Amino acid sequence: MQLTLGPLLYYWSRQATLDFYAAAADWDVSTIYLGEVVCARRHELRTSDWLALGQQLCQAGKTVVYSSQALLESGSDLSSLRRFAKEGGLLEANDLGAVKIARDLAIPYIAGPHLNIYNGATLDWHQAAGAIRWLPSLEASRAAIVATLAEAKLPIETEIFAHGRLPLAFSARCFTARHYDLSKDACEFKCIEHADGQLLKTREGQDFLRLNGIQTQSAACHALIYDLASVTNLGASHLRISPQAEFTDEIVAAYAAALAQPTSATQFDWQRINPEGLVNGYWHGQAGICMKETV
């Protein structure tokens, strides 16, 4: 089982982003996903910057994958992605437009979680189109993933979203801009003020969601640290850790240790690392906000 570092979902300053990936070069992850997934207006790093960063990480021994936006909205979005494909060589497709680019260029791709693959026939279609790995939809239960793999006829690697705030939905509207009474096209890049998204509470005061531009995330952190045995038995080849502003290095180390020794999962201070709490309900076919400890 290999650990991967998912794409950065937040808008950080250029220096913070570069510092983060400089540190990640030494972490126990085999693959690092780069690029802007959420909003094309986030330009602290341009396409050439991401490609240069990818070269540095390749030299550090990492496999680099360039992730597409989940909502490709313009010709410039497609042009940037086409350049990632030509110069980077490996894409994570989170939109069917990205699948088309990969197919046109005859390069392999990772079928990302936002392609919403729910059955074996669809998974086979992507494998035939060039997908070498897939990430199930984030709300899919273990049972649903097992059923999809059983139905598929063609072999493919499976990567599971193991740790991070769940990117639940995307919208053409920007909720962060709306919070500040700004239009999406004149948002003043307010996302950069919220390194882990903007917490949204219910009327009863319970942490509920996080606003991250056009993306809506879970408030709590999805975590399969207590479910690694069932992930392994499913046949997954990769586990994804999603970046957060602090403690990502400790999270990677915790998962690496737990893969070697499952009982070590209980030794980490998760309340300090993820004070908003851990959830794993979707994995168990329950409401996503639930937490079931199995170690």
Coordinates of C-alpha atoms in Angstrom, one line a residue:
M1 CA 0.0 0.0 0.0
Q2 CA 1.5 3.3 -1.1
L3 CA 0.6 6.7 0.4
T4 CA -0.1 9.6 -1.8
L5 CA -0.5 13.4 -1.2
G6 CA -3.6 14.7 -2.8
P7 CA -3.9 18.0 -4.6
L8 CA -3.9 21.2 -2.5
L9 CA -7.5 22.2 -2.2
Y10 CA -6.9 25.6 -0.5
Y11 CA -5.6 28.9 -1.7
W12 CA -2.3 29.6 0.1
S13 CA 0.3 32.2 -0.7
R14 CA 3.0 31.4 -3.2
Q15 CA 5.7 31.0 -0.5
A16 CA 3.5 28.9 1.8
T17 CA 2.8 26.6 -1.1
L18 CA 6.4 26.2 -2.1
D19 CA 7.5 25.7 1.5
F20 CA 4.8 23.0 1.9
Y21 CA 6.0 21.0 -1.1
A22 CA 9.7 21.5 -0.3
A23 CA 8.9 19.7 3.0
A24 CA 6.7 17.1 1.3
A25 CA 9.7 16.0 -0.8
D26 CA 11.0 14.2 2.3
W27 CA 7.7 12.6 3.4
D28 CA 6.8 9.0 3.1
V29 CA 4.5 9.4 0.1
S30 CA 5.2 7.8 -3.3
T31 CA 3.0 10.1 -5.4
I32 CA 2.2 13.8 -5.2
Y33 CA -0.7 15.4 -7.0
L34 CA -0.1 19.0 -8.1
G35 CA -2.2 21.8 -9.6
E36 CA -5.3 23.8 -9.0
V37 CA -8.5 21.7 -8.6
V38 CA -11.0 24.3 -7.2
C39 CA -10.8 27.7 -8.9
A40 CA -9.1 29.1 -12.0
R41 CA -8.8 32.5 -10.3
R42 CA -6.2 31.2 -7.9
H43 CA -3.0 32.3 -9.5
E44 CA -0.3 32.4 -6.9
L45 CA 1.3 29.6 -8.9
R46 CA 1.0 29.6 -12.7
T47 CA 1.1 26.6 -15.0
S48 CA 4.9 27.0 -15.5
D49 CA 5.4 27.2 -11.7
W50 CA 3.5 23.9 -11.1
L51 CA 5.5 22.2 -13.9
A52 CA 8.8 23.5 -12.4
L53 CA 7.7 22.3 -8.9
G54 CA 6.8 18.9 -10.5
Q55 CA 10.3 18.5 -11.9
Q56 CA 11.8 19.2 -8.5
L57 CA 9.6 16.6 -6.9
C58 CA 10.4 14.1 -9.6
Q59 CA 14.1 14.6 -8.9
A60 CA 13.3 13.9 -5.3
G61 CA 12.0 10.5 -6.3
K62 CA 8.3 11.2 -6.3
T63 CA 5.8 10.3 -9.0
V64 CA 4.0 13.5 -9.9
V65 CA 0.4 13.7 -11.2
Y66 CA -1.2 17.0 -12.4
S67 CA -4.8 17.3 -11.3
S68 CA -7.5 18.9 -13.3
Q69 CA -10.1 21.3 -12.0
A70 CA -13.4 19.6 -11.1
L71 CA -15.2 22.3 -13.2
L72 CA -13.4 23.2 -16.4
E73 CA -15.1 26.4 -17.4
S74 CA -13.0 28.1 -20.1
G75 CA -10.7 27.7 -23.1
S76 CA -7.8 28.9 -20.9
D77 CA -8.5 26.1 -18.4
L78 CA -8.3 23.6 -21.2
S79 CA -5.1 25.1 -22.6
S80 CA -3.4 24.9 -19.2
L81 CA -4.5 21.4 -18.7
R82 CA -3.3 20.4 -22.2
R83 CA 0.1 21.8 -21.3
F84 CA 0.2 19.8 -18.0
A85 CA -0.6 16.7 -20.1
K86 CA 2.1 17.4 -22.7
E87 CA 4.9 18.4 -20.3
G88 CA 3.9 16.6 -17.2
G89 CA 2.8 13.3 -18.7
L90 CA 0.3 12.1 -16.2
L91 CA -3.1 13.6 -15.3
E92 CA -5.7 13.2 -12.7
A93 CA -9.0 13.8 -14.5
N94 CA -11.7 15.3 -12.4
D95 CA -13.8 16.4 -15.4
L96 CA -14.6 14.6 -18.6
G97 CA -12.9 17.4 -20.5
A98 CA -9.7 16.3 -18.9
V99 CA -10.4 12.7 -20.0
K100 CA -10.7 13.9 -23.6
I101 CA -7.4 15.6 -23.4
A102 CA -5.7 12.5 -22.0
R103 CA -7.3 10.4 -24.7
D104 CA -6.4 12.8 -27.5
L105 CA -2.8 12.8 -26.4
A106 CA -2.8 9.0 -25.7
I107 CA -1.5 9.5 -22.1
P108 CA -2.5 7.6 -19.0
Y109 CA -4.7 9.2 -16.5
I110 CA -6.0 8.8 -12.9
A111 CA -9.8 8.8 -12.8
G112 CA -10.4 11.3 -10.0
P113 CA -13.2 11.2 -7.4
H114 CA -15.2 13.9 -9.1
L115 CA -15.9 11.7 -12.2
N116 CA -18.5 9.9 -10.0
I117 CA -17.9 6.3 -11.1
Y118 CA -20.6 4.1 -9.5
N119 CA -20.5 0.8 -11.5
G120 CA -18.2 -1.6 -13.2
A121 CA -19.2 -0.8 -16.7
T122 CA -18.3 2.9 -16.2
L123 CA -15.0 1.8 -14.6
D124 CA -14.2 -0.4 -17.5
W125 CA -15.0 2.4 -19.9
H126 CA -12.4 4.6 -18.2
Q127 CA -9.9 1.8 -18.1
A128 CA -10.3 1.3 -21.9
A129 CA -9.9 5.1 -22.3
G130 CA -6.6 5.1 -20.6
A131 CA -7.2 5.2 -16.9
I132 CA -4.6 3.3 -14.9
R133 CA -6.1 4.1 -11.4
W134 CA -9.4 5.4 -10.0
L135 CA -10.6 7.0 -6.9
P136 CA -14.1 6.1 -5.9
S137 CA -16.6 8.9 -5.2
L138 CA -16.0 10.2 -1.7
E139 CA -19.4 9.3 -0.4
A140 CA -19.1 5.7 -1.6
S141 CA -19.2 3.0 1.1
R142 CA -16.7 0.2 1.2
A143 CA -19.5 -2.2 0.2
A144 CA -20.3 0.0 -2.9
I145 CA -16.6 0.0 -3.9
V146 CA -16.4 -3.7 -3.5
A147 CA -19.5 -4.2 -5.7
T148 CA -18.1 -1.9 -8.4
L149 CA -14.8 -3.7 -8.5
A150 CA -16.5 -7.1 -8.6
E151 CA -18.6 -5.9 -11.6
A152 CA -15.7 -4.5 -13.5
K153 CA -14.0 -6.8 -16.0
L154 CA -10.8 -5.0 -16.6
P155 CA -7.9 -4.6 -14.0
I156 CA -7.2 -1.2 -12.6
E157 CA -5.5 0.2 -9.5
T158 CA -7.7 1.7 -6.7
E159 CA -6.8 4.7 -4.6
I160 CA -8.8 5.5 -1.5
F161 CA -9.3 9.0 -0.1
A162 CA -8.1 8.2 3.4
H163 CA -7.6 11.4 5.3
G164 CA -8.8 15.0 4.8
R165 CA -11.9 17.3 4.8
L166 CA -14.3 15.8 2.2
P167 CA -14.8 18.0 -0.9
L168 CA -18.5 17.3 -1.0
A169 CA -19.8 19.6 -3.8
F170 CA -18.8 22.3 -6.4
S171 CA -20.9 25.1 -7.6
A172 CA -20.7 27.7 -10.4
R173 CA -21.2 30.2 -7.5
C174 CA -18.5 31.2 -5.1
F175 CA -19.8 31.0 -1.5
T176 CA -16.7 32.6 0.0
A177 CA -17.1 35.7 -2.2
R178 CA -20.8 35.7 -1.4
H179 CA -20.0 35.7 2.3
Y180 CA -18.1 38.9 1.8
D181 CA -20.8 40.4 -0.4
L182 CA -18.6 40.3 -3.4
S183 CA -19.2 38.9 -6.9
K184 CA -17.3 35.9 -8.0
D185 CA -15.4 37.8 -10.7
A186 CA -14.3 40.5 -8.1
C187 CA -13.8 38.2 -5.1
E188 CA -10.6 40.0 -4.0
F189 CA -9.2 36.5 -3.6
K190 CA -10.7 36.2 -0.1
C191 CA -10.0 32.4 0.0
I192 CA -6.4 33.2 0.8
E193 CA -7.5 34.4 4.2
H194 CA -8.8 31.0 5.1
A195 CA -6.0 28.4 5.0
D196 CA -8.3 25.5 5.8
G197 CA -11.5 26.9 4.4
Q198 CA -14.1 28.9 6.3
L199 CA -16.0 27.1 9.0
L200 CA -19.8 27.1 8.8
K201 CA -21.9 26.2 11.8
T202 CA -25.5 25.2 12.1
R203 CA -28.0 27.3 14.0
E204 CA -27.4 25.1 17.0
G205 CA -23.7 25.9 16.9
Q206 CA -22.5 22.6 15.5
D207 CA -19.6 22.6 13.1
F208 CA -21.1 21.5 9.8
L209 CA -19.3 22.5 6.6
R210 CA -16.4 24.5 5.3
L211 CA -16.6 27.1 2.5
N212 CA -13.7 26.9 0.1
G213 CA -14.6 29.2 -2.8
I214 CA -16.8 27.2 -5.2
Q215 CA -16.2 24.1 -3.2
T216 CA -18.1 22.9 -0.1
Q217 CA -16.2 20.6 2.3
S218 CA -17.1 18.7 5.4
A219 CA -16.2 20.5 8.6
A220 CA -14.9 17.4 10.3
C221 CA -12.0 15.4 8.8
H222 CA -12.7 12.1 7.1
A223 CA -10.3 9.5 8.4
L224 CA -9.8 5.8 7.7
I225 CA -6.9 5.5 10.2
Y226 CA -9.0 2.9 12.1
D227 CA -10.1 1.1 8.9
L228 CA -6.8 0.3 7.3
A229 CA -7.4 -3.5 7.5
S230 CA -10.6 -3.2 5.5
V231 CA -9.0 -0.9 3.0
T232 CA -6.2 -3.4 2.5
N233 CA -8.6 -6.3 2.2
L234 CA -10.5 -4.4 -0.5
G235 CA -7.4 -4.5 -2.7
A236 CA -6.6 -0.8 -2.7
S237 CA -3.1 0.0 -3.9
H238 CA -2.9 3.7 -2.8
L239 CA -4.1 5.8 0.1
R240 CA -4.6 9.5 -0.3
I241 CA -3.8 12.1 2.3
S242 CA -5.3 15.5 1.6
P243 CA -3.2 18.5 2.5
Q244 CA -4.2 20.8 5.4
A245 CA -2.4 23.9 6.7
E246 CA -0.8 22.2 9.7
F247 CA 0.2 18.7 10.7
T248 CA 0.1 17.1 7.2
D249 CA 3.6 15.7 7.9
E250 CA 2.4 14.1 11.1
I251 CA -0.7 12.7 9.4
V252 CA 1.5 11.1 6.7
A253 CA 3.8 9.7 9.4
A254 CA 0.8 8.3 11.4
Y255 CA -0.6 6.5 8.4
A256 CA 2.8 5.1 7.5
A257 CA 3.2 3.8 11.0
A258 CA -0.3 2.4 11.1
L259 CA 0.2 0.5 7.9
A260 CA 3.2 -1.2 9.5
Q261 CA 1.6 -1.6 12.9
P262 CA -2.3 -1.1 13.0
T263 CA -2.5 -0.7 16.7
S264 CA -0.3 2.4 16.5
A265 CA -3.3 4.4 15.2
T266 CA -4.5 5.0 18.7
Q267 CA -1.2 6.4 19.8
F268 CA -1.6 9.7 17.9
D269 CA -3.2 12.8 19.4
W270 CA -5.9 13.2 16.7
Q271 CA -7.6 15.9 18.8
R272 CA -4.6 18.1 18.4
I273 CA -4.1 17.3 14.7
N274 CA -7.7 17.5 13.8
P275 CA -9.6 19.4 16.5
E276 CA -12.7 19.5 14.4
G277 CA -13.0 15.8 14.9
L278 CA -12.7 12.7 12.8
V279 CA -15.5 11.0 10.8
N280 CA -15.7 7.9 8.6
G281 CA -19.5 7.3 8.2
Y282 CA -19.5 7.1 4.4
W283 CA -17.0 4.2 4.5
H284 CA -19.4 2.2 6.7
G285 CA -22.5 3.1 4.7
Q286 CA -23.7 5.6 7.3
A287 CA -24.1 9.3 7.4
G288 CA -20.8 10.9 6.6
I289 CA -20.7 12.8 9.9
C290 CA -20.6 9.5 11.9
M291 CA -17.4 8.0 13.4
K292 CA -16.9 4.3 14.0
E293 CA -13.7 3.1 15.6
T294 CA -12.8 -0.4 14.5
V295 CA -9.3 -0.9 16.0

